[in-house]
mmCIF file of C-alpha atoms and ligand atoms in Angstrom:
data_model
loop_
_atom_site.group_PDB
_atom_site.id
_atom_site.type_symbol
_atom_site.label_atom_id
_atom_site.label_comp_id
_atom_site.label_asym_id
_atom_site.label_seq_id
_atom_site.Cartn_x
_atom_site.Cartn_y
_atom_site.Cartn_z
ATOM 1 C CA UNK C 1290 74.295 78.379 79.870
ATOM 2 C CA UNK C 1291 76.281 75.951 82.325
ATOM 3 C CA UNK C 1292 77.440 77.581 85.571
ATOM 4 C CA UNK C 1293 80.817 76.044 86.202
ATOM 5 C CA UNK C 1294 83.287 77.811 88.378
ATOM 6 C CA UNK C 1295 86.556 76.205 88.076
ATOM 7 C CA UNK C 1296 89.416 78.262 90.120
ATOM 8 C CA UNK C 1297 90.871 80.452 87.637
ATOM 9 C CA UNK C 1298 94.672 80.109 87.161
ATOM 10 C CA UNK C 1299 94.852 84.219 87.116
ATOM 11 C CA UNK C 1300 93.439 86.918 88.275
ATOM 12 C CA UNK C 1301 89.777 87.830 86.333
ATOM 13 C CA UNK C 1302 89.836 91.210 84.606
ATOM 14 C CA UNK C 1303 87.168 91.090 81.836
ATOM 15 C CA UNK C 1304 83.297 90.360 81.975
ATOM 16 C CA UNK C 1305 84.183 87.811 79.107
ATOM 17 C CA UNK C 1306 86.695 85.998 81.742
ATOM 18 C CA UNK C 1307 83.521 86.336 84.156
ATOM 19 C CA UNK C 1308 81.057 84.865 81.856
ATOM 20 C CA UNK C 1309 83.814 81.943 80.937
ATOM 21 C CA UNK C 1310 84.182 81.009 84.301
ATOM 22 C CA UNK C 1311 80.409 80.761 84.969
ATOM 23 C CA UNK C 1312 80.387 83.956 87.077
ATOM 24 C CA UNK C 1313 78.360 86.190 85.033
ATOM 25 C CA UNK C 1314 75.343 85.452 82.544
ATOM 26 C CA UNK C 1315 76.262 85.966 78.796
ATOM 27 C CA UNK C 1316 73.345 88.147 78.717
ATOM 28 C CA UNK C 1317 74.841 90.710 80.712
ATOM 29 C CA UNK C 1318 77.802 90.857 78.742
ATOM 30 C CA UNK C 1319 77.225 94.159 77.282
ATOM 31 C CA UNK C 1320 76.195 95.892 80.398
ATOM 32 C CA UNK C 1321 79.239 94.035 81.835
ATOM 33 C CA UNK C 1322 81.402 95.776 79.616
ATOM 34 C CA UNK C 1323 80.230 99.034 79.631
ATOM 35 C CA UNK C 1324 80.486 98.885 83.543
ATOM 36 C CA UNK C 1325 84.281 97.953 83.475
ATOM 37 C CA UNK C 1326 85.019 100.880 80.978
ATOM 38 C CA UNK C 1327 84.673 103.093 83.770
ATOM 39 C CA UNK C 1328 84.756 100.709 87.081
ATOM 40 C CA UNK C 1329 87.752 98.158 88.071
ATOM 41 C CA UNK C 1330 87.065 94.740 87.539
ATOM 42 C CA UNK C 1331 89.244 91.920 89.756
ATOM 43 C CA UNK C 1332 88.501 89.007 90.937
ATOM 44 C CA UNK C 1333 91.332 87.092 92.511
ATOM 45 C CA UNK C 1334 91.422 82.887 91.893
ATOM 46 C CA UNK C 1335 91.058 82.198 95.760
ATOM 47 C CA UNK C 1336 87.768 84.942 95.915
ATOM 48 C CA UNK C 1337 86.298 83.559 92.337
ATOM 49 C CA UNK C 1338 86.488 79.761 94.370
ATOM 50 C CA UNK C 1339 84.506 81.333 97.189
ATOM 51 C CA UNK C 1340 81.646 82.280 94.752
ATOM 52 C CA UNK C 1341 79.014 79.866 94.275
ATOM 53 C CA UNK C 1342 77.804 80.415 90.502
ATOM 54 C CA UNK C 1343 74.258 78.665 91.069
ATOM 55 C CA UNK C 1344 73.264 81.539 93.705
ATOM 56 C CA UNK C 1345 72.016 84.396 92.456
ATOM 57 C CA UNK C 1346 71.995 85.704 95.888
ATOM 58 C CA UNK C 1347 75.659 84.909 96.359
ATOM 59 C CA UNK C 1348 77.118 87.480 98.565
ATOM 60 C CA UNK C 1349 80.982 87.064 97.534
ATOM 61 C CA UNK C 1350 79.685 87.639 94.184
ATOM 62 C CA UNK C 1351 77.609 90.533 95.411
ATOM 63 C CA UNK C 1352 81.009 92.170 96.791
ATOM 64 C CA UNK C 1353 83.099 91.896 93.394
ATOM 65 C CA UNK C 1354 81.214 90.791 90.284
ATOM 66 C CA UNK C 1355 79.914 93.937 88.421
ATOM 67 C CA UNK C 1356 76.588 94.134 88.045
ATOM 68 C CA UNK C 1357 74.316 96.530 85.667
ATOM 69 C CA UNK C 1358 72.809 98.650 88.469
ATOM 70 C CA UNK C 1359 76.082 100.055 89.023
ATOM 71 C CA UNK C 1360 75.130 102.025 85.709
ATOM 72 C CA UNK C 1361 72.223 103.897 87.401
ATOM 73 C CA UNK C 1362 73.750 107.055 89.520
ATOM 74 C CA UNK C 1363 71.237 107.819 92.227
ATOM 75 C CA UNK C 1364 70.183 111.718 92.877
ATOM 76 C CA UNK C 1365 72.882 112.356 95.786
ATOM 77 C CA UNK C 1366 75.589 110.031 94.917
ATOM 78 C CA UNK C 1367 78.723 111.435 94.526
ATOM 79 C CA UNK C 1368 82.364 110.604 92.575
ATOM 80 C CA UNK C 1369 84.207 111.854 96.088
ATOM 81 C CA UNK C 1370 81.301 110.895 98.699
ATOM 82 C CA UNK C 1371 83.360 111.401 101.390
ATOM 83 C CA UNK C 1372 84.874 114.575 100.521
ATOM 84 C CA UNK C 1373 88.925 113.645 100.042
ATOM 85 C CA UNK C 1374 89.702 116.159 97.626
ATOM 86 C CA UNK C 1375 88.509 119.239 99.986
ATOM 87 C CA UNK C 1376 90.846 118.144 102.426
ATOM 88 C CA UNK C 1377 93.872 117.212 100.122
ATOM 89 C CA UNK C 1378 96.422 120.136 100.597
ATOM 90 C CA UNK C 1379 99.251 118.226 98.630
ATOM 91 C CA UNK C 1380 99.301 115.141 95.819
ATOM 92 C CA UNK C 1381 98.715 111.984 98.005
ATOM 93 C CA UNK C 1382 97.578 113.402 101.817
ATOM 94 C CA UNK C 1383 93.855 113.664 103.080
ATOM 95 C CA UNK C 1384 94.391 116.048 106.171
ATOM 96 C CA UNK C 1385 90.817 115.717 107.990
ATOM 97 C CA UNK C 1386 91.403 115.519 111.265
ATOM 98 C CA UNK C 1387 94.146 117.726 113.277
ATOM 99 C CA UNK C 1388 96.390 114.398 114.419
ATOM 100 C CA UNK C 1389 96.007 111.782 111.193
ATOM 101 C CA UNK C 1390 96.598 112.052 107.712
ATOM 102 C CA UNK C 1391 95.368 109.426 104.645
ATOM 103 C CA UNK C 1392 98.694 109.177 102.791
ATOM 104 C CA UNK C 1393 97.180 107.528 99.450
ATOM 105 C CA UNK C 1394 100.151 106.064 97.677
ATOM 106 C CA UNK C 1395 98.539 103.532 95.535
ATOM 107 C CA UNK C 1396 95.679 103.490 93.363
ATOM 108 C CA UNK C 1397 94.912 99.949 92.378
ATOM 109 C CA UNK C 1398 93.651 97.132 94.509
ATOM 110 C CA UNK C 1399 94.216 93.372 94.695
ATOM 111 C CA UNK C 1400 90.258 93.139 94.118
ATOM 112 C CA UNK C 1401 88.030 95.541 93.278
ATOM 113 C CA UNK C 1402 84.794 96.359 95.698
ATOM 114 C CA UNK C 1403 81.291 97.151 93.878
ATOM 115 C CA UNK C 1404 80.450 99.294 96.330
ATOM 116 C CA UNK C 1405 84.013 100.881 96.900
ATOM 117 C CA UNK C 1406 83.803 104.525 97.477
ATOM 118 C CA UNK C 1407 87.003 105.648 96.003
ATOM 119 C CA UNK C 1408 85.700 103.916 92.703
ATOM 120 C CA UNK C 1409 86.016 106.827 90.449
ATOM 121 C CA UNK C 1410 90.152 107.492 91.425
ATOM 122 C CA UNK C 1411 90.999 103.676 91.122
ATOM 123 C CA UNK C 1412 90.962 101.161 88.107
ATOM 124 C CA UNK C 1413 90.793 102.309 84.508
ATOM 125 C CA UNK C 1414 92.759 105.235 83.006
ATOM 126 C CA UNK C 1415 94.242 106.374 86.502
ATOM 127 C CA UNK C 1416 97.558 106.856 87.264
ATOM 128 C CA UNK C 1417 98.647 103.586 89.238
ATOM 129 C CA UNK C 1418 100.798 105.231 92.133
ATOM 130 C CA UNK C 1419 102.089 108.775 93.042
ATOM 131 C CA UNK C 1420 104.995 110.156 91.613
ATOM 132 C CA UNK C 1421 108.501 110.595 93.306
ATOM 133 C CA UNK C 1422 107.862 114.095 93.602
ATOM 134 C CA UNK C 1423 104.703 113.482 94.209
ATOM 135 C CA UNK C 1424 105.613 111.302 97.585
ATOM 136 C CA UNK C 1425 108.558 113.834 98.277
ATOM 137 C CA UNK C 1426 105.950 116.521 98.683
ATOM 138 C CA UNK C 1427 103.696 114.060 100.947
ATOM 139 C CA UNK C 1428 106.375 113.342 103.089
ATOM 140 C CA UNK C 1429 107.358 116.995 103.376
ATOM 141 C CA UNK C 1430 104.021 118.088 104.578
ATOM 142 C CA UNK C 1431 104.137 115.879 107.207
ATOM 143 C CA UNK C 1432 107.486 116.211 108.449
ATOM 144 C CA UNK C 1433 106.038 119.756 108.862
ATOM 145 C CA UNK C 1434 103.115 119.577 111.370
ATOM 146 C CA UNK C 1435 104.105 117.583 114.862
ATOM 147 C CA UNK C 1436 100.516 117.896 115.363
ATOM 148 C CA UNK C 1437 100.187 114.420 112.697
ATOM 149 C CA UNK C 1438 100.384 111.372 115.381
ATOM 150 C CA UNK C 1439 98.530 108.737 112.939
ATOM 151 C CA UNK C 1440 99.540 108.249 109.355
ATOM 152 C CA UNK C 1441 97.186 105.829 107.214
ATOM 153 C CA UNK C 1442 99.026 104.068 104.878
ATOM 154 C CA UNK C 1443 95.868 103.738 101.940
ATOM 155 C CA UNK C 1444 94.549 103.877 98.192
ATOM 156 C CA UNK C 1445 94.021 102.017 96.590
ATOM 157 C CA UNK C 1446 95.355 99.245 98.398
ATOM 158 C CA UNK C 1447 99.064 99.898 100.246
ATOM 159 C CA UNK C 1448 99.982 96.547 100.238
ATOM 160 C CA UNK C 1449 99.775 96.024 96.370
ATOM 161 C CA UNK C 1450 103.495 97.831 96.656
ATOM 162 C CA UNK C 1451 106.440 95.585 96.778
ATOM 163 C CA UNK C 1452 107.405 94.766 100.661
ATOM 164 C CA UNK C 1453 111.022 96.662 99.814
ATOM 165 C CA UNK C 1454 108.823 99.527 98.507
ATOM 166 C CA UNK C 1455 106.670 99.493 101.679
ATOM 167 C CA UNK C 1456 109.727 98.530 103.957
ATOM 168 C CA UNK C 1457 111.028 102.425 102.198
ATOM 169 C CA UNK C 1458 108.078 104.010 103.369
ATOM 170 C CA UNK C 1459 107.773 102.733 106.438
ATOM 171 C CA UNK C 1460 111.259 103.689 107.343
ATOM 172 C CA UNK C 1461 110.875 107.125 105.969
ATOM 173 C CA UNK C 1462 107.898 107.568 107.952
ATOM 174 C CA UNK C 1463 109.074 106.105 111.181
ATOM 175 C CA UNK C 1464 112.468 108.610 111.177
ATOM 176 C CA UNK C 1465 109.755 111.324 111.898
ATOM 177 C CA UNK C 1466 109.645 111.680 115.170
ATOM 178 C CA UNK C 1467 106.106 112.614 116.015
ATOM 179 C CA UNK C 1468 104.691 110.050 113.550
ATOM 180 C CA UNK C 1469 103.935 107.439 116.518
ATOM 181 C CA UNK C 1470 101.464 105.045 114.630
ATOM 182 C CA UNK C 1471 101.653 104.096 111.212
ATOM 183 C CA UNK C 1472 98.020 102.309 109.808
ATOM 184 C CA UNK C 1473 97.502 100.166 106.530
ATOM 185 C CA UNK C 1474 94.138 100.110 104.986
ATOM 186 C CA UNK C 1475 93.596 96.676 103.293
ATOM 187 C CA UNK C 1476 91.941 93.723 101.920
ATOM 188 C CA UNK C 1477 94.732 92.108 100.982
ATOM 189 C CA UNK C 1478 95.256 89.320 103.805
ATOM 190 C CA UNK C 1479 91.755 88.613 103.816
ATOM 191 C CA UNK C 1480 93.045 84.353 104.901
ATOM 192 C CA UNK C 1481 92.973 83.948 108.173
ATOM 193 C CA UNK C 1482 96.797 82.505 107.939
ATOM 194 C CA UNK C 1483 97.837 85.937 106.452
ATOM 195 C CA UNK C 1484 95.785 87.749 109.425
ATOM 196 C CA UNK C 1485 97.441 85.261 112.281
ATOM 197 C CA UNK C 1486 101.094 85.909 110.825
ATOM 198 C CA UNK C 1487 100.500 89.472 111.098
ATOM 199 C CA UNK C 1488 99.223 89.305 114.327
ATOM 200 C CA UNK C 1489 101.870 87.201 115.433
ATOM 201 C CA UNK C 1490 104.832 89.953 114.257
ATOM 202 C CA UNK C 1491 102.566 92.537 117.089
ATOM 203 C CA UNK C 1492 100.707 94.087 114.147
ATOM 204 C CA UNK C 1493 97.087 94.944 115.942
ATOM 205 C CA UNK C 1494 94.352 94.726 113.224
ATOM 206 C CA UNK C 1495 91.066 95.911 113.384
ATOM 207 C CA UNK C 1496 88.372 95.725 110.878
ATOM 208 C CA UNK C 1497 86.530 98.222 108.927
ATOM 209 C CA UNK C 1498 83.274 96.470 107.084
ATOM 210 C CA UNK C 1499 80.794 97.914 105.073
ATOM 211 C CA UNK C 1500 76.392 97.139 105.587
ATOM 212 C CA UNK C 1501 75.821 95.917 102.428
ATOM 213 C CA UNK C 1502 72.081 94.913 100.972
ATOM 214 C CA UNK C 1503 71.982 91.210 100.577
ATOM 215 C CA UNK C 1504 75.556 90.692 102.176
ATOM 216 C CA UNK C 1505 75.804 91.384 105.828
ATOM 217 C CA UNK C 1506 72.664 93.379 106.357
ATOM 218 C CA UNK C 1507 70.955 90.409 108.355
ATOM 219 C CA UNK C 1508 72.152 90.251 112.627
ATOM 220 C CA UNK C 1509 72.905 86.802 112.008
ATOM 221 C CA UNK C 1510 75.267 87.000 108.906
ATOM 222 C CA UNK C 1511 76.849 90.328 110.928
ATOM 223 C CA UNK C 1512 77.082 88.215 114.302
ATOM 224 C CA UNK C 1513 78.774 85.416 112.222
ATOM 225 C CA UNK C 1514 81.367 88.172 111.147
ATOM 226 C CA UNK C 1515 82.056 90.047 114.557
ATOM 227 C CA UNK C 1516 82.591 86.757 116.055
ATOM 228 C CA UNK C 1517 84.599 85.449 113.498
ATOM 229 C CA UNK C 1518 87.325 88.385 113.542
ATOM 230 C CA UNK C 1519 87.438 88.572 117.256
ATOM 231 C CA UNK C 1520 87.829 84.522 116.729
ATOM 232 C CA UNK C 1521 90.732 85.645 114.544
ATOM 233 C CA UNK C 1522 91.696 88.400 116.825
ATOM 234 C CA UNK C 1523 90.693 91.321 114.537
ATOM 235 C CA UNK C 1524 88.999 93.845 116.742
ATOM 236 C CA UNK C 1525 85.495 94.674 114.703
ATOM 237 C CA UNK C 1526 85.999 98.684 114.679
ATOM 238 C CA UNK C 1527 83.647 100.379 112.393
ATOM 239 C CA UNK C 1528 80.900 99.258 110.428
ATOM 240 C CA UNK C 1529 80.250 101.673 107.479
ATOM 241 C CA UNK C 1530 77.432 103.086 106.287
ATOM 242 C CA UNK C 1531 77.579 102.717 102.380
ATOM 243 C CA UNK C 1532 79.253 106.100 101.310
ATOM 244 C CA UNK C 1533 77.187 107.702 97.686
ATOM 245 C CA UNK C 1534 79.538 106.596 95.916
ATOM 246 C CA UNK C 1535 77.857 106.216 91.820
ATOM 247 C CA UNK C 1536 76.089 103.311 91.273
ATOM 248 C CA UNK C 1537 76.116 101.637 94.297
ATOM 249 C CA UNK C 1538 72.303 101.877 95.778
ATOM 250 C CA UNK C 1539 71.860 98.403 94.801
ATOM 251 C CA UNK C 1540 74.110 97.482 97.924
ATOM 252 C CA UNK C 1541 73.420 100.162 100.113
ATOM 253 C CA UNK C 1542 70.286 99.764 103.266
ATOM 254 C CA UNK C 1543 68.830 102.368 105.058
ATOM 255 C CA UNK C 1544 70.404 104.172 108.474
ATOM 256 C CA UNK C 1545 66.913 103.311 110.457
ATOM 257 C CA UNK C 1546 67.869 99.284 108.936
ATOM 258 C CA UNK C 1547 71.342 100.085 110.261
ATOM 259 C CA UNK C 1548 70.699 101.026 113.567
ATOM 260 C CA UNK C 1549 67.720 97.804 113.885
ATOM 261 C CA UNK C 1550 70.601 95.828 113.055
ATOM 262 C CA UNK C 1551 73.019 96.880 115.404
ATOM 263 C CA UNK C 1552 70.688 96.927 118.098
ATOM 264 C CA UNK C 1553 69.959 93.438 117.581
ATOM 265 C CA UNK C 1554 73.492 92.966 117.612
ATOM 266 C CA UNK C 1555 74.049 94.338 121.029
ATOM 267 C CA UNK C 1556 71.283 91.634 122.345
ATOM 268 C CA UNK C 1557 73.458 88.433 121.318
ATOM 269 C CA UNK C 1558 77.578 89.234 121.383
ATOM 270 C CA UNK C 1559 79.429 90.776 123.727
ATOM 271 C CA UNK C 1560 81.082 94.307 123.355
ATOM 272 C CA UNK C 1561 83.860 92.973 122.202
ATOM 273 C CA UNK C 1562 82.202 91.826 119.141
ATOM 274 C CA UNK C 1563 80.566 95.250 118.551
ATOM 275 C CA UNK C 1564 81.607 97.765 115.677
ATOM 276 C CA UNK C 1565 81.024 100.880 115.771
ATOM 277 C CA UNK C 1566 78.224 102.053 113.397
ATOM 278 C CA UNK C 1567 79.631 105.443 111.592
ATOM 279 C CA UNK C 1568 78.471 107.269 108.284
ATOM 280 C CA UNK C 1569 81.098 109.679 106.506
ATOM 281 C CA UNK C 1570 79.504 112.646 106.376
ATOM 282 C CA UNK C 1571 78.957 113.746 102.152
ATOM 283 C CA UNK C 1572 81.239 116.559 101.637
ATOM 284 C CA UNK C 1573 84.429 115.740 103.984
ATOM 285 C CA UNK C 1574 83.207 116.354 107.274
ATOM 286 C CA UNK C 1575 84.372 113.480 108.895
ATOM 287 C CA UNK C 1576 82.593 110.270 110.035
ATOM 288 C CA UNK C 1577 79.765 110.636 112.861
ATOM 289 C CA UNK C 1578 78.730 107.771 115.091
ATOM 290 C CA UNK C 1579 74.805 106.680 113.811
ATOM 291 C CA UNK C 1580 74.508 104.202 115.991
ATOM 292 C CA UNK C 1581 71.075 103.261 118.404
ATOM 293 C CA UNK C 1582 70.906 105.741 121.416
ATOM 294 C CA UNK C 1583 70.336 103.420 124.579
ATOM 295 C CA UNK C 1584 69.409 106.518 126.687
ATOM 296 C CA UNK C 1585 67.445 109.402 126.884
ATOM 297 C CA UNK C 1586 65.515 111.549 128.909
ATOM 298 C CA UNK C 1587 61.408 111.249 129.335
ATOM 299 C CA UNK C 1588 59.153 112.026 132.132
ATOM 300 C CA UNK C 1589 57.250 108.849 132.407
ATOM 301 C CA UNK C 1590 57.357 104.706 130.864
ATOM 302 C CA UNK C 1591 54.734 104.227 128.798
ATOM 303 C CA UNK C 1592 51.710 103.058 130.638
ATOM 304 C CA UNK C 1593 53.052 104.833 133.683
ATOM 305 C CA UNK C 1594 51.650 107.926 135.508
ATOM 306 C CA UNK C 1595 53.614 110.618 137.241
ATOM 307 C CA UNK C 1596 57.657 109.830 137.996
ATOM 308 C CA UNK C 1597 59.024 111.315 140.753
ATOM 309 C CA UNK C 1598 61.024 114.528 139.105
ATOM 310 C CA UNK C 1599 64.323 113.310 140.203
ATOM 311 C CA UNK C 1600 63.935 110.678 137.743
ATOM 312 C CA UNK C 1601 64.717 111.586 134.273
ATOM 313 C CA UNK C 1602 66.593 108.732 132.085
ATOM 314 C CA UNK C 1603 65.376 106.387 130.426
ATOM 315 C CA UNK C 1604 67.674 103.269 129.165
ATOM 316 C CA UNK C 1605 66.971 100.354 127.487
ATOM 317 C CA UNK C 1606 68.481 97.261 127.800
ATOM 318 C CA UNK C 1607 69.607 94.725 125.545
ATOM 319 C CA UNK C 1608 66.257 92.812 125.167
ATOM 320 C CA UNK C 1609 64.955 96.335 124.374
ATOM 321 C CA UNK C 1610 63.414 96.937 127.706
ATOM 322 C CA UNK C 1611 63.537 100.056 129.351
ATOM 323 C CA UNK C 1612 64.704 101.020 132.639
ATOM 324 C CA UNK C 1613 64.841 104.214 134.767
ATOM 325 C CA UNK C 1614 68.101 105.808 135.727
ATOM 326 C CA UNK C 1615 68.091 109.022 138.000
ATOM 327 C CA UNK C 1616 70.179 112.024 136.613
ATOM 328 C CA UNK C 1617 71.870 113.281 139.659
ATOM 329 C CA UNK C 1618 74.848 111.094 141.254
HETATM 330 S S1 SF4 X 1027 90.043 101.091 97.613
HETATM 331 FE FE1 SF4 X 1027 89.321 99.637 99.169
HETATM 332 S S2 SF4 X 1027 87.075 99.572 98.903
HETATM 333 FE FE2 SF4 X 1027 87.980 100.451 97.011
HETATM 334 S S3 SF4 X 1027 88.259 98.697 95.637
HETATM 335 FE FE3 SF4 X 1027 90.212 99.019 96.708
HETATM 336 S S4 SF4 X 1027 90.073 97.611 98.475
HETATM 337 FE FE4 SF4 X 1027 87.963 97.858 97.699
#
């Protein structure tokens, strides 16, 4: 089979327009198939130029070009791995945490992630955005707790709505008075023009990445990304652990791989350039920190004797060596 990869005039939908445009192997067609009956496929003309079709090891590919593994569930992984729907008291709002809500208004996205972990409430057969009454409700609830600071505008992907429809909602959202901060969860303006002009109207953005296997989880393809959004003045927030969602162990690493990786990190960018490393806790609980401790408490170094008792930290340094710290001011 050829591997061309002209840009496609339209956005890619089918594993037949995948295979046509060199993307996927004829081969796979069938598995292909069966994988978009249940997962979104999308693959946007600008993101299918990106891909190079002669590397199997592409990692743009790896991001958005289905893939037969994502057939295979894995003992653990979950259709709500993060637990939305236990802490969904109306249509449309995630209430986890006492002073933010997740106001989920749309469910499709401008691409579609293999390793997304809403992928079972996006894409095929779902409804495509909430109701009137549905949003009514939404807004109701949160009219009705001051105690909701943070609304996050998310999905599916917010800005797939028209910018009067979002102009609407942000208006409706910023005549509540305790709403103070109003946050979009997106990949749409993933050019750094689209990030610079939104920047330049005093939108802060910050990024949210994912470790993915044979993507980012290497310290030099993550330091190339850290540096590049603070280069782009994106402050790198969290790095995800990859949630359970079905069919995505293919692209998921382990939390000991994780936490190598971030130490290594640490050693060549600044702080500025460091994300937090967080895993959602399976079953709504909220994300935790998993990130490398860089103290704790032992009696001696190794190869030491006694320590005088006073001195009870240990904390290691960003070449990994360890220092003593003594616990009382
Ligand atoms: S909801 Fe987010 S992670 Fe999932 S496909 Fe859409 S953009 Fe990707």
């Amino acid at each position: 089979m050829s591997r061309i990869n002209l840009k496609p005039a339209a956005t890619l939908r089918e594993p037949a327009e995948l295979v046509a445009h060199g993307l996927a192997a004829l081969a796979d067609l069938p598995d292909l198939e069966k994988v978009a009956a249940r997962y979104a496929v999308a693959v946007t003309p600008d993101i299918a130029a990106l891909i190079d079709p002669g590397d199997p090891e592409d990692p743009i590919a790896r991001q958005f070009i289905p893939s037969a593994e994502e057939l295979v569930a894995q003992p653990g992984e979950n259709a709500d791995p993060i637990g939305d729907h236990a802490h969904s008291p109306v249509a449309g709002i995630v209430h986890r945490y006492p002073d933010r809500v997740l106001f989920k208004l749309v469910h499709v996205c401008a691409v579609y992630c293999r390793f997304c972990f809403r992928r079972e409430m996006v894409g095929p057969g779902k409804a495509t955005a909430l109701s009137p009454d549905a949003y009514n409700g939404a807004l109701d609830y949160i009219r009705a707790r001051s105690e909701i600071w943070e609304v996050i505008l998310t999905g599916g992907d917010p800005l797939m709505l028209s910018p009067r429809r979002l102009g609407e909602i942000m208006a409706d959202l910023a005549a509540i008075d305790h709403v103070r901060i109003i946050r979009i969860h997106t990949r749409v303006p993933v050019a750094d023009a689209a990030c610079a002009a939104m920047i330049d109207a005093g939108i802060p953005m910050v990024s949210q990445s994912v470790l993915l296997r044979g993507v980012n989880d290497n310290v030099a393809a993550l330091e190339a990304l850290m540096r590049a959004f603070v280069e782009c003045r994106i402050k790198p927030y969290y790095l995800h652990h990859g949630d359970l969602a079905p069919g995505t162990a293919h692209l998921r690493t382990t939390l000991e791989h994780g936490q190598q990786l971030m130490r290594d990190l640490r050693g060549r960018v600044s702080g500025l350039c460091q994300p937090d490393y967080v895993l959602d806790i399976p079953g709504g609980y909220g994300k935790a920190p998993v990130g490398p401790s860089y103290l704790s408490q032992a009696s001696s170094l190794p190869g030491e004797g006694e320590l005088d008792p006073e001195t009870r930290y240990r904390v290691v340094d960003y070449c990994g060596d360890v220092h003593l710290y003594p616990p009382k001011p």
